């Protein structure tokens, strides 16, 4: 299975992509995670991506396209993959199509803007382990403190409210239009076109996950 998850930042793409990857035994490719890991390691990619990531803008297409093109050819992608956060622009979608990287399903996780704002602005992480909390939905036992190590939690630079607004703006301007392109491509009857699935992304992680598995198991059967 090869699928793409599209949705606003904070719509749950990362969590659901990880669940899909585990259930179907396929690779999880998150371009956001790749950027963050590169920034942490101080690699050339990290240095080039940092400014855009921390301000909520998109990293340039040529950087991201080259990276994904290489990644999907790695051995762990032979059984399939779930792309989380790519494509995010019309250019990236065209590059995927031109590279003849066949995609079976494009899934849009639909969550209202006010919900993603609440989800993201309340998120806190423990940098050492990557453990994620939420001030309202999943609070640590002691405020702002990691349950396991007792170390302080931090807010990701791009989870600040002003940056979230920029990220939502980038999604509406650059990513939303590619959804209609996928819908039109499917309608054209081209056998290479992925199937487009719009999914209600509201509710708990478990509820959304169950919804997704039900649909994917049915269409992939
Ligand atoms: P995410 O965790 O998927 O929201 O990604 C975090 C940040 O990484 C984004 O706000 C962008 O700056 C950058 N990024 C991730 N994926 C892409 C992409 N496909 N194109 C451009 N920038 C990206």
XYZ file of C-alpha atoms and ligand atoms in Angstrom:
244
model
C 0.000 0.000 0.000
C 1.250 3.445 -0.894
C -0.653 6.357 0.538
C -0.430 10.057 1.175
C -1.919 11.789 4.239
C -2.898 15.412 3.763
C -4.280 17.735 6.422
C -3.705 20.928 8.358
C -0.726 20.950 10.684
C -2.035 19.435 13.906
C -4.726 17.397 12.151
C -3.162 14.172 13.463
C -1.313 13.112 10.311
C 1.813 12.039 12.189
C -0.012 9.892 14.729
C -2.316 8.292 12.163
C 0.495 7.716 9.651
C 2.462 5.869 12.337
C -0.599 3.704 13.101
C -1.190 2.918 9.397
C 2.495 2.038 8.921
C 2.390 -0.357 11.876
C -0.889 -2.012 10.907
C -0.006 -2.564 7.232
C 3.745 -3.196 7.756
C 4.832 -0.294 5.566
C 7.308 2.573 5.985
C 6.284 5.888 7.575
C 7.887 8.859 5.829
C 7.367 12.166 7.611
C 9.117 15.064 5.892
C 8.595 17.171 9.059
C 10.367 14.515 11.192
C 13.193 14.328 8.632
C 13.617 18.115 8.857
C 13.590 18.115 12.664
C 16.112 15.234 12.854
C 18.371 17.058 10.379
C 18.120 20.257 12.420
C 18.981 18.391 15.609
C 22.006 16.696 14.043
C 23.225 19.963 12.525
C 23.539 18.421 9.036
C 23.619 20.567 5.891
C 19.927 19.827 5.302
C 19.149 20.937 8.854
C 21.018 24.199 8.413
C 19.189 24.891 5.127
C 15.755 24.000 6.534
C 15.907 25.659 9.959
C 14.802 29.178 9.061
C 11.706 28.006 7.158
C 10.696 25.370 9.729
C 11.013 27.687 12.729
C 9.053 30.475 11.083
C 6.282 28.158 9.865
C 7.074 28.597 6.154
C 7.613 25.723 3.752
C 11.094 24.446 2.959
C 11.936 24.896 -0.729
C 10.506 22.334 -3.154
C 13.858 21.247 -4.605
C 15.174 20.260 -1.167
C 12.068 18.282 -0.184
C 11.449 16.655 -3.578
C 15.015 15.292 -3.829
C 14.821 13.988 -0.320
C 11.526 12.100 -0.806
C 12.568 10.774 -4.210
C 15.570 9.079 -2.561
C 13.698 7.964 0.527
C 10.908 6.055 -1.284
C 13.541 3.998 -3.114
C 15.025 2.623 0.107
C 14.518 -1.093 0.849
C 12.019 -0.600 3.699
C 9.614 1.028 1.205
C 9.352 -2.068 -0.986
C 6.175 -3.232 0.754
C 4.755 0.280 0.612
C 4.834 3.549 2.500
C 2.710 6.269 3.979
C 3.781 9.803 3.121
C 3.037 12.195 5.988
C 3.393 15.872 5.067
C 4.345 15.359 1.414
C 3.285 16.539 -1.136
C 2.466 19.973 0.268
C 2.623 22.067 -2.912
C 1.441 21.639 -6.508
C 5.101 21.367 -7.584
C 5.707 18.506 -5.151
C 2.562 16.688 -6.325
C 3.635 17.053 -9.958
C 7.145 15.811 -9.122
C 5.675 12.714 -7.489
C 3.561 12.053 -10.552
C 6.404 12.734 -13.010
C 8.707 10.391 -11.091
C 6.052 7.695 -11.660
C 5.880 6.996 -7.948
C 2.473 5.343 -7.943
C 0.158 6.257 -5.074
C -2.914 4.150 -4.237
C -4.719 6.459 -1.816
C -4.678 10.134 -0.942
C -6.376 10.630 2.409
C -7.389 14.063 3.634
C -7.768 14.335 7.420
C -10.404 17.001 7.827
C -10.191 18.990 11.106
C -11.443 22.577 11.646
C -8.809 25.295 12.077
C -9.871 26.187 15.624
C -9.365 22.559 16.731
C -5.854 22.325 15.281
C -4.953 25.618 16.928
C -5.974 24.224 20.338
C -4.211 20.912 19.699
C -0.920 22.492 18.649
C -0.636 25.485 20.957
C -1.106 23.185 23.986
C 1.486 20.645 22.869
C 4.618 20.224 25.023
C 7.501 17.863 24.379
C 10.352 16.290 26.277
C 13.291 16.982 23.991
C 15.435 14.054 25.126
C 12.899 11.289 24.443
C 10.419 12.967 22.086
C 7.560 12.224 24.529
C 4.603 14.434 23.709
C 2.072 15.893 26.180
C -0.790 18.359 25.939
C -1.656 20.903 28.634
C -5.366 20.000 28.381
C -5.771 16.630 26.629
C -2.734 14.756 27.976
C -1.179 16.748 30.842
C 1.976 15.591 32.649
C 1.557 14.706 36.348
C 3.483 17.856 37.338
C 2.900 20.864 35.068
C 5.655 21.402 32.474
C 7.633 18.387 33.727
C 8.350 15.057 32.022
C 6.691 12.159 33.914
C 9.649 9.797 33.451
C 12.768 11.936 33.945
C 11.406 14.948 35.846
C 13.081 17.189 33.264
C 11.358 20.329 31.952
C 9.065 20.153 28.923
C 9.389 22.608 26.069
C 7.133 24.030 23.396
C 8.379 23.398 19.845
C 9.319 26.715 18.220
C 6.766 26.052 15.463
C 3.959 25.281 17.953
C 3.803 28.912 19.105
C 0.508 30.588 18.201
C 2.000 33.176 15.812
C 3.926 30.454 13.971
C 0.871 28.168 13.866
C -0.998 30.950 12.054
C 1.763 31.091 9.431
C 1.653 27.275 9.065
C -2.138 27.312 8.604
C -1.741 30.120 6.057
C 0.859 28.067 4.144
C -1.505 25.075 4.149
C -4.459 27.083 2.827
C -2.409 28.805 0.142
C -0.157 25.990 -1.052
C -1.566 22.612 0.025
C -5.364 22.964 -0.205
C -5.266 23.478 -4.000
C -3.594 20.114 -4.566
C -6.594 18.360 -3.032
C -8.826 19.502 -5.882
C -6.128 18.409 -8.334
C -6.274 14.895 -6.885
C -10.072 14.873 -7.017
C -10.013 15.937 -10.673
C -7.318 13.411 -11.551
C -9.404 10.596 -10.073
C -12.523 11.809 -11.930
C -10.572 11.769 -15.209
C -10.608 7.971 -15.066
C -6.817 7.711 -15.462
C -5.924 4.262 -14.031
C -2.737 5.770 -12.539
C -4.766 8.207 -10.427
C -4.859 7.544 -6.683
C -8.182 7.105 -4.979
C -9.099 10.188 -2.932
C -10.614 9.659 0.529
C -11.853 12.512 2.718
C -11.915 11.509 6.358
C -13.369 13.232 9.417
C -10.301 13.859 11.605
C -12.208 15.094 14.660
C -12.409 13.091 17.877
C -9.879 11.056 19.809
C -6.809 9.469 18.241
C -8.393 6.037 18.721
C -11.668 7.065 17.063
C -9.936 8.518 14.005
C -7.644 5.499 13.791
C -10.603 3.108 13.825
C -12.351 5.135 11.110
C -9.210 5.046 8.970
C -8.564 1.315 9.408
C -12.162 0.484 8.544
C -12.009 2.436 5.287
C -8.498 1.315 4.311
C -9.169 -2.346 5.076
C -12.318 -2.172 2.928
C -10.720 -0.452 -0.080
C -7.495 -2.469 0.101
C -9.309 -5.819 0.366
P 5.215 19.008 9.890
O 5.705 18.417 11.164
O 4.852 17.982 8.865
O 4.123 20.026 10.088
O 6.456 19.786 9.248
C 7.166 20.776 9.985
C 7.793 21.777 9.037
O 8.713 21.109 8.143
C 6.833 22.500 8.098
O 6.199 23.607 8.745
C 7.776 22.934 6.985
O 8.582 24.031 7.376
C 8.687 21.717 6.858
N 8.132 20.732 5.885
C 7.690 19.484 6.157
N 7.251 18.873 5.042
C 7.414 19.763 4.029
C 7.130 19.738 2.645
N 6.575 18.647 2.056
N 7.418 20.842 1.922
C 7.972 21.930 2.481
N 8.253 22.028 3.786
C 7.978 20.964 4.579
